[in-house]
CSV table of N, CA, C and O in Angstrom, one decimal:
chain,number,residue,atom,x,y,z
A,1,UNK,N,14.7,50.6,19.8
A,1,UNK,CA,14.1,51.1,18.6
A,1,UNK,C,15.1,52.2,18.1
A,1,UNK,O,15.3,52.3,16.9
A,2,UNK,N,15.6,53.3,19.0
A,2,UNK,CA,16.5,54.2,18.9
A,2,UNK,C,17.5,53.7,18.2
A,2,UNK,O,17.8,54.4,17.3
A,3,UNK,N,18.2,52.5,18.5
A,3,UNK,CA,19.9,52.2,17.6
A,3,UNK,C,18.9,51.5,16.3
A,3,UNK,O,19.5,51.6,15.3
A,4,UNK,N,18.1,51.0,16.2
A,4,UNK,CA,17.9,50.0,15.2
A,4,UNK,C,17.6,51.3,14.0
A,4,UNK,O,17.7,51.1,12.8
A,5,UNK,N,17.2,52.5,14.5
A,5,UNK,CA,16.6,53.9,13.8
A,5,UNK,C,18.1,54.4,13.2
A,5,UNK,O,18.3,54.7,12.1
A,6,UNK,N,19.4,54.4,14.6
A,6,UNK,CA,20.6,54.8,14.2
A,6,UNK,C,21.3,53.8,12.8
A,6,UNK,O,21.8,54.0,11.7
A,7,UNK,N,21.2,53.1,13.5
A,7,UNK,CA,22.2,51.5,12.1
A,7,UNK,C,21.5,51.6,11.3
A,7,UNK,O,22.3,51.3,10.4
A,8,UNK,N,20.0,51.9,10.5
A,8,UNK,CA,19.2,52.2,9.4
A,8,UNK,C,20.2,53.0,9.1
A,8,UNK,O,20.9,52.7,8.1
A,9,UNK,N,20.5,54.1,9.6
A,9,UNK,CA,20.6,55.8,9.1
A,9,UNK,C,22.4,55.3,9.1
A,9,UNK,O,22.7,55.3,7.9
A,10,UNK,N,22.9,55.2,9.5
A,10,UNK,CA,24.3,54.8,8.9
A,10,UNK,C,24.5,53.2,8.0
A,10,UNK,O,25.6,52.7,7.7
A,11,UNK,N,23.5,52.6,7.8
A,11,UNK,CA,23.4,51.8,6.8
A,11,UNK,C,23.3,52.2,5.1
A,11,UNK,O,23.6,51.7,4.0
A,12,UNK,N,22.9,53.3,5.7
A,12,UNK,CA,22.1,53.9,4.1
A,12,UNK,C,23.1,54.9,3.8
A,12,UNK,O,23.2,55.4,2.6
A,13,UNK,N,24.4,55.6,5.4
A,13,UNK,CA,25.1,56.5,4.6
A,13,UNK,C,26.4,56.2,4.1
A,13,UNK,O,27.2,57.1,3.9
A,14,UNK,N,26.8,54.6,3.9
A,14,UNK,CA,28.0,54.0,3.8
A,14,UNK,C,27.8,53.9,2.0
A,14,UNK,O,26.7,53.8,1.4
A,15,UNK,N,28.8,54.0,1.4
A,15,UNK,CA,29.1,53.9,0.1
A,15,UNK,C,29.7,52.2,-0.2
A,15,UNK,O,30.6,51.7,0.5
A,16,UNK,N,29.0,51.6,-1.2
A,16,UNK,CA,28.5,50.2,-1.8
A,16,UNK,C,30.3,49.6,-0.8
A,16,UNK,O,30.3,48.8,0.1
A,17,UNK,N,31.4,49.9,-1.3
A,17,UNK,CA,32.9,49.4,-0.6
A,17,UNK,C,32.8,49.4,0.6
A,17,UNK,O,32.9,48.4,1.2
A,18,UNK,N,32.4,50.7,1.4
A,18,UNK,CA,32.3,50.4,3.3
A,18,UNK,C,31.4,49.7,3.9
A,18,UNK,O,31.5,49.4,5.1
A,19,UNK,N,30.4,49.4,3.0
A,19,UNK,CA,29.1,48.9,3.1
A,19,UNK,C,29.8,47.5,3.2
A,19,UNK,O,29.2,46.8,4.0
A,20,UNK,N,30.7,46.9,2.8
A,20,UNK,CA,31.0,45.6,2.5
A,20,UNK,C,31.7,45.4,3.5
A,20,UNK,O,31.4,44.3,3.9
A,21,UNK,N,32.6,46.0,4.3
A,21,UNK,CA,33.8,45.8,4.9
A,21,UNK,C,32.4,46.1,6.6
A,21,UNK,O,32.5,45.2,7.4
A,22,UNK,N,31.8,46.8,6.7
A,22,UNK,CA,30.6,46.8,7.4
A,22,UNK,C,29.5,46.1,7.8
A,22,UNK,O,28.9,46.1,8.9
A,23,UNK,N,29.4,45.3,6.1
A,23,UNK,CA,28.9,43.9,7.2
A,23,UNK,C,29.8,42.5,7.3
A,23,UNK,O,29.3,41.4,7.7
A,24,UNK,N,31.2,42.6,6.9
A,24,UNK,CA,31.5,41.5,6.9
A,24,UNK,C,32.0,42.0,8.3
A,24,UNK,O,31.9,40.9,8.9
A,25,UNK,N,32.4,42.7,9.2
A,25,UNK,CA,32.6,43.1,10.6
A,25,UNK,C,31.4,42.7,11.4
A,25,UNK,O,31.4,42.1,12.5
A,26,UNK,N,30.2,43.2,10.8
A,26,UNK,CA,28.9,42.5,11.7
A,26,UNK,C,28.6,41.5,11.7
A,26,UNK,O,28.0,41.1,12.6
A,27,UNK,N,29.0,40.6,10.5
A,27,UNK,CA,29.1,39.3,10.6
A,27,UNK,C,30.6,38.5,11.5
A,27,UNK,O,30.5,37.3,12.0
A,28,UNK,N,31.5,39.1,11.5
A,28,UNK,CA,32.1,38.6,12.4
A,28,UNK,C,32.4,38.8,13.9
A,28,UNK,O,33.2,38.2,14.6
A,29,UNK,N,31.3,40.3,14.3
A,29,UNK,CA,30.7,40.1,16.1
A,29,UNK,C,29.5,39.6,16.2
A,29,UNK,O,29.1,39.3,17.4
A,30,UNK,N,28.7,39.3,15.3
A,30,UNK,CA,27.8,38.6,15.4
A,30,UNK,C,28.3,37.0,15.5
A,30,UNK,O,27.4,36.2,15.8
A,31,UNK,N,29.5,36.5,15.4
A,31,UNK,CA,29.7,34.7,14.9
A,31,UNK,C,30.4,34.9,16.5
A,31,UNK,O,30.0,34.2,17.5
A,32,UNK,N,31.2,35.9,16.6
A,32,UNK,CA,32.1,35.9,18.2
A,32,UNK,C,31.0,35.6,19.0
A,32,UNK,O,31.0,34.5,19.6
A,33,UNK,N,29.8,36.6,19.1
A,33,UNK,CA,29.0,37.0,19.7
A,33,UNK,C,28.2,35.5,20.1
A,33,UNK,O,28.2,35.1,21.3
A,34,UNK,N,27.7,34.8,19.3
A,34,UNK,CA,27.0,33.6,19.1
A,34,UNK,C,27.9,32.5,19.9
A,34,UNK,O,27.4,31.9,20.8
A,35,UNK,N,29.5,32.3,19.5
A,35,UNK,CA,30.4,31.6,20.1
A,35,UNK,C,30.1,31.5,21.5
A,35,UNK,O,29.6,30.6,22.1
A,36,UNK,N,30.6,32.8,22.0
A,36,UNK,CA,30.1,33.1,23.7
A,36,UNK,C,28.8,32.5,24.3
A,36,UNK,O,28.7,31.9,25.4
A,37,UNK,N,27.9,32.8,23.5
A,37,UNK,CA,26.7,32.9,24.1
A,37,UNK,C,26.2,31.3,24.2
A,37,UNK,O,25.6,30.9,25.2
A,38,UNK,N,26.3,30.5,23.3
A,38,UNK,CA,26.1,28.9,22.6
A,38,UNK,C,26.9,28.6,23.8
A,38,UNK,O,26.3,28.1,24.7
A,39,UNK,N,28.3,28.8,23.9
A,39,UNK,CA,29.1,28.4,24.8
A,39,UNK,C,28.7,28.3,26.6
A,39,UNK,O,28.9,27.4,27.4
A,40,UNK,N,28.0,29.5,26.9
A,40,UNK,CA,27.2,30.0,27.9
A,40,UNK,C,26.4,29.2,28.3
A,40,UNK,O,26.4,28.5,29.3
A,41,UNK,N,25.3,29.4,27.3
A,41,UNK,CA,24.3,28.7,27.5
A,41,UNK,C,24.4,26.7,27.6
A,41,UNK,O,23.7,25.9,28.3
A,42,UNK,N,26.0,26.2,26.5
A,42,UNK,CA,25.5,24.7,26.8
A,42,UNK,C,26.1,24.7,28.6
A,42,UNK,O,25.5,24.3,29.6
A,43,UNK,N,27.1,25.2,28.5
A,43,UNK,CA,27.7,25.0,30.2
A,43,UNK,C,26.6,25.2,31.3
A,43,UNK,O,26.0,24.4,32.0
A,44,UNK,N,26.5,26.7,31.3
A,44,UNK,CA,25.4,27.3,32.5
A,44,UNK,C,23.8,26.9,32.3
A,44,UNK,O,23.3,26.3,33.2
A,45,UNK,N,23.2,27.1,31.6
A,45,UNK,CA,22.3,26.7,31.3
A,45,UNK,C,21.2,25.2,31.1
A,45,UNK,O,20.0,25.1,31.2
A,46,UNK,N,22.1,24.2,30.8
A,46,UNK,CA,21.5,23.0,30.7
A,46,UNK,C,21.9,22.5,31.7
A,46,UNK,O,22.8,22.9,32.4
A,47,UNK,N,21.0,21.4,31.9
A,47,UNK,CA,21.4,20.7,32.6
A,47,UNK,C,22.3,19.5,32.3
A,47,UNK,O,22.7,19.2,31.1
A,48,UNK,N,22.8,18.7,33.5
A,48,UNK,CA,24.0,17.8,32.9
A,48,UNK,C,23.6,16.4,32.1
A,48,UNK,O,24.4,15.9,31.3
A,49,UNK,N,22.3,16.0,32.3
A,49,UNK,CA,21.6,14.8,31.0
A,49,UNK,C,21.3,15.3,30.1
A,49,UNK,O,21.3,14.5,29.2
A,50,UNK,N,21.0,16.5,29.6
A,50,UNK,CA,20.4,17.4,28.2
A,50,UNK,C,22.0,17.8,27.8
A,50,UNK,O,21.9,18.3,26.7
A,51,UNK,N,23.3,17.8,28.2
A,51,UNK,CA,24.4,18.3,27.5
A,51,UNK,C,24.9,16.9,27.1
A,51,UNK,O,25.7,16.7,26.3
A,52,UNK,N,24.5,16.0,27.6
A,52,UNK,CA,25.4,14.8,27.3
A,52,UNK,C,24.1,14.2,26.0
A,52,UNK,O,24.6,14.2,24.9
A,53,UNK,N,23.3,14.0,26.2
A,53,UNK,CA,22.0,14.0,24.8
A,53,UNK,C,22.9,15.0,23.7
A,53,UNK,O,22.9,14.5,22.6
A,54,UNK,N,23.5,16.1,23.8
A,54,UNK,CA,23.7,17.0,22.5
A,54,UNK,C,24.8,16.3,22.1
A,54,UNK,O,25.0,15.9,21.0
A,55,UNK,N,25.9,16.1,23.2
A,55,UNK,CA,27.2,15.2,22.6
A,55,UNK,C,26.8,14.3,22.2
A,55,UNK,O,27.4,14.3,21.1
A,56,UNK,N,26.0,13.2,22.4
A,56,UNK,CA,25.8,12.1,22.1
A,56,UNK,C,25.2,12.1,20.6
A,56,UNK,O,25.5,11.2,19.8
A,57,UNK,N,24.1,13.3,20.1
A,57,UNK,CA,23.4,13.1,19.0
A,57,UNK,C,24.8,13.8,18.1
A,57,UNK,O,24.9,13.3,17.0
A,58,UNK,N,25.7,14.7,18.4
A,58,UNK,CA,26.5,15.6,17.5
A,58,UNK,C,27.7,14.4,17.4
A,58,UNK,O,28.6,14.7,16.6
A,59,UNK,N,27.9,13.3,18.0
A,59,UNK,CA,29.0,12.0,18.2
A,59,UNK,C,30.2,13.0,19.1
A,59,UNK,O,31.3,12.3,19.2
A,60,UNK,N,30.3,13.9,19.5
A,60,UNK,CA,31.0,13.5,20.6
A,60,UNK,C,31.6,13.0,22.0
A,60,UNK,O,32.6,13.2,22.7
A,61,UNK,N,30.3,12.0,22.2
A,61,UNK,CA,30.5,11.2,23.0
A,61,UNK,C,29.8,10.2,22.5
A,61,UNK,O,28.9,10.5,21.6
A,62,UNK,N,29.9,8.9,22.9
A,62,UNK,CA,29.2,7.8,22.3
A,62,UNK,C,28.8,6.7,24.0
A,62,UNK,O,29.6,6.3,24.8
A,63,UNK,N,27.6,6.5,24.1
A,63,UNK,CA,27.1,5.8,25.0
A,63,UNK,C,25.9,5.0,25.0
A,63,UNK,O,24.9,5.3,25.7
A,64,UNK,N,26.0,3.8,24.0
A,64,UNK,CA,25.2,2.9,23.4
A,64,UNK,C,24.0,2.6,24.2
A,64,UNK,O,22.8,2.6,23.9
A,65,UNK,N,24.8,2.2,25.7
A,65,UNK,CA,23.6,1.8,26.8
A,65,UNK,C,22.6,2.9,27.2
A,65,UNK,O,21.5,2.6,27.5
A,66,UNK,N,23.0,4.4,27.4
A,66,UNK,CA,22.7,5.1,28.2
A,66,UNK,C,21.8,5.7,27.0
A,66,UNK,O,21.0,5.2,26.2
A,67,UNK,N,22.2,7.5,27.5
A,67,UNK,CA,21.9,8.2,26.5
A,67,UNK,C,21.5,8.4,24.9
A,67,UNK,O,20.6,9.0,24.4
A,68,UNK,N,22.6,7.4,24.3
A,68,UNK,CA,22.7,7.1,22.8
A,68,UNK,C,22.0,6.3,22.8
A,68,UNK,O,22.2,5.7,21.7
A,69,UNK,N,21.1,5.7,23.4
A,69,UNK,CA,20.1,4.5,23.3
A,69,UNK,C,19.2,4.4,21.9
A,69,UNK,O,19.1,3.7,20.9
A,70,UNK,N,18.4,5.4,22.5
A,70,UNK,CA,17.7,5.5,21.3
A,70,UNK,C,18.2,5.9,19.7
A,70,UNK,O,17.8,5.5,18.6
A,71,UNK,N,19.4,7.0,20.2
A,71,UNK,CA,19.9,7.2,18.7
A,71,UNK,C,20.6,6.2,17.9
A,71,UNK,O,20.8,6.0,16.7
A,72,UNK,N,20.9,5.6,19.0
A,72,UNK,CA,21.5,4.2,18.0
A,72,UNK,C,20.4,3.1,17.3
A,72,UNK,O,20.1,2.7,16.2
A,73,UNK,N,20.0,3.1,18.4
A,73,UNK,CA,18.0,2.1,17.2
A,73,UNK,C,17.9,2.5,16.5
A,73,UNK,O,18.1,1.9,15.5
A,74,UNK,N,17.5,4.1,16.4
A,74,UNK,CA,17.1,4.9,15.0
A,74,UNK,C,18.1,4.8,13.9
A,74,UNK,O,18.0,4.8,12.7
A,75,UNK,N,19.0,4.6,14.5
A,75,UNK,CA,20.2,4.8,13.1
A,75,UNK,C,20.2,3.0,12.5
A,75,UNK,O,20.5,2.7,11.3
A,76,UNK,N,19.9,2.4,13.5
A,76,UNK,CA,19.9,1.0,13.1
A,76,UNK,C,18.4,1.1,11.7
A,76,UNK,O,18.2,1.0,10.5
A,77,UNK,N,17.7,1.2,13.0
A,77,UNK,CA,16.1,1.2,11.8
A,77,UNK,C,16.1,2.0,10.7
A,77,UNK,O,15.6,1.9,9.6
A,78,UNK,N,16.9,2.9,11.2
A,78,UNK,CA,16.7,3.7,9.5
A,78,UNK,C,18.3,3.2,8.4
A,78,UNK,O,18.5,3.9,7.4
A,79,UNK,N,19.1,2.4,8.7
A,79,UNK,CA,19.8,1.8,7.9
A,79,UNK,C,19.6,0.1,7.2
A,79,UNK,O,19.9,-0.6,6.3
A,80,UNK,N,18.9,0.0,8.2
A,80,UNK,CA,17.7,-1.4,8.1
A,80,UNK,C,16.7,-1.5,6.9
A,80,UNK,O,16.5,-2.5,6.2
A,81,UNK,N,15.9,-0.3,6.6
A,81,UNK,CA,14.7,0.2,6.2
A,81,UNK,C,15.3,0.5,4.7
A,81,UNK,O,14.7,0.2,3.6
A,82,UNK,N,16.6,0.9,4.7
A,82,UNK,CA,17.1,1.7,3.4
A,82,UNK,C,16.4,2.4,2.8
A,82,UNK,O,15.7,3.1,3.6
A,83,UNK,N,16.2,2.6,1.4
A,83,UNK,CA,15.6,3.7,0.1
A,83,UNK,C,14.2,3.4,1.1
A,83,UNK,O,13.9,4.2,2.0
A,84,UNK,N,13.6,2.2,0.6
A,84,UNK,CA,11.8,2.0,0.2
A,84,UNK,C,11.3,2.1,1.6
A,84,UNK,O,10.3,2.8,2.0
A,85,UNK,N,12.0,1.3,2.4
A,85,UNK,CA,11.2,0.9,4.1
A,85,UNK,C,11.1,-0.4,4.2
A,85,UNK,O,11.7,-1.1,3.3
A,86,UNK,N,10.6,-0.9,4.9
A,86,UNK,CA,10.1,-2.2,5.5
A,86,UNK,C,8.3,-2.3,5.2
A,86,UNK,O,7.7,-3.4,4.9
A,87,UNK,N,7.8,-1.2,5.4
A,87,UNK,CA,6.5,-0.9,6.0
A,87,UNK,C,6.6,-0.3,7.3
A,87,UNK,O,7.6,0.1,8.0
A,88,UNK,N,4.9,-0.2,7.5
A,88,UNK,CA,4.4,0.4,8.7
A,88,UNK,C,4.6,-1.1,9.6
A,88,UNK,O,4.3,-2.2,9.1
A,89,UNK,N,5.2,-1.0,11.0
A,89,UNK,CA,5.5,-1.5,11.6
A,89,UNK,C,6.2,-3.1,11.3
A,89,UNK,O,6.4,-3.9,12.3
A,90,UNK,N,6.4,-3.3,10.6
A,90,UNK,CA,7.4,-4.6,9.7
A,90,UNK,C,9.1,-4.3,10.1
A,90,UNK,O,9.9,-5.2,9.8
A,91,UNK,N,9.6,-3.2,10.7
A,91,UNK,CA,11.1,-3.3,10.8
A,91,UNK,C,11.8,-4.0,11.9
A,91,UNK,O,11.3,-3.9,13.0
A,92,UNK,N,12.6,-4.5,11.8
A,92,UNK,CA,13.6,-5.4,12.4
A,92,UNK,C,13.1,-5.0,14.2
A,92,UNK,O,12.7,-5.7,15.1
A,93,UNK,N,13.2,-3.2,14.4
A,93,UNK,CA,13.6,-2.4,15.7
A,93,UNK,C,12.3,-2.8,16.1
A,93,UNK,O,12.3,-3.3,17.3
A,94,UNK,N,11.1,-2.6,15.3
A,94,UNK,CA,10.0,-2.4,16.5
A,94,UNK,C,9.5,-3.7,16.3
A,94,UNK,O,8.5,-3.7,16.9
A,95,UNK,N,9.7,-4.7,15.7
A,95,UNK,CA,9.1,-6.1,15.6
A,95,UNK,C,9.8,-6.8,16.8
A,95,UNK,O,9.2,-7.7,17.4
A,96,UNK,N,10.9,-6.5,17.3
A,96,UNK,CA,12.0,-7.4,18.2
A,96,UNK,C,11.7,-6.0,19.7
A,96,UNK,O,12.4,-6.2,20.6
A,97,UNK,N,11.1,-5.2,19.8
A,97,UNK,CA,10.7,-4.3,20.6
A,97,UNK,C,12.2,-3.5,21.6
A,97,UNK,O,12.3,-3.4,22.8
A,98,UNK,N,13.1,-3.0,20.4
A,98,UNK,CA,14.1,-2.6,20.8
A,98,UNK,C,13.5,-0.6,20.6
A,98,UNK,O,13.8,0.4,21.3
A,99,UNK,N,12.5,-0.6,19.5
A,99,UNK,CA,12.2,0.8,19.6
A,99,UNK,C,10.6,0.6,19.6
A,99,UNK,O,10.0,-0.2,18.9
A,100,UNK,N,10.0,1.5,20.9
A,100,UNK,CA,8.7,1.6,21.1
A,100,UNK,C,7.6,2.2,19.9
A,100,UNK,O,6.4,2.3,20.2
């Protein structure tokens, strides 16, 4: 509460130019800051089937059978479906019981 009382009070005593150069600095320990921490967290944090699910949905890894399983159906059914749809239960994926 104390620094958040301090950065108010030197928020308010910077003039509109330092004010600018002030938060584009907090905006870039704040992006450093996030780097580290995102980075931290996928390594230490997750486990090793939940980091390979993030590669797989962001494409950098591709594994049709495994993990990418499902994301691949979905991309199927929803390029299948196009604009309008198929309907409620009428699509190619869940009529042929490739998605539950």
């Amino acid at each position: 509460l104390c620094a958040l009382v301090v950065g108010y009070l030197v928020f308010l005593s910077l003039s509109e130019r330092h004010l600018s150069y002030f938060l584009i600095g907090l905006f870039a320990l704040g992006s450093i800051g996030f780097l580290y921490s995102s980075d931290y967290f996928f390594n230490k944090v997750l486990e090793p089937h939940q980091q390979i699910r993030i590669k797989v949905v962001l494409g950098m890894e591709e594994d049709l059978a495994g993990a990418g399983y499902n994301v691949n159906q979905s991309k199927i059914a929803i390029g299948s479906g196009e604009l309008t749809g198929k309907g409620f239960l009428n699509g190619t994926q869940t009529k042929l019981k490739y998605v539950p």
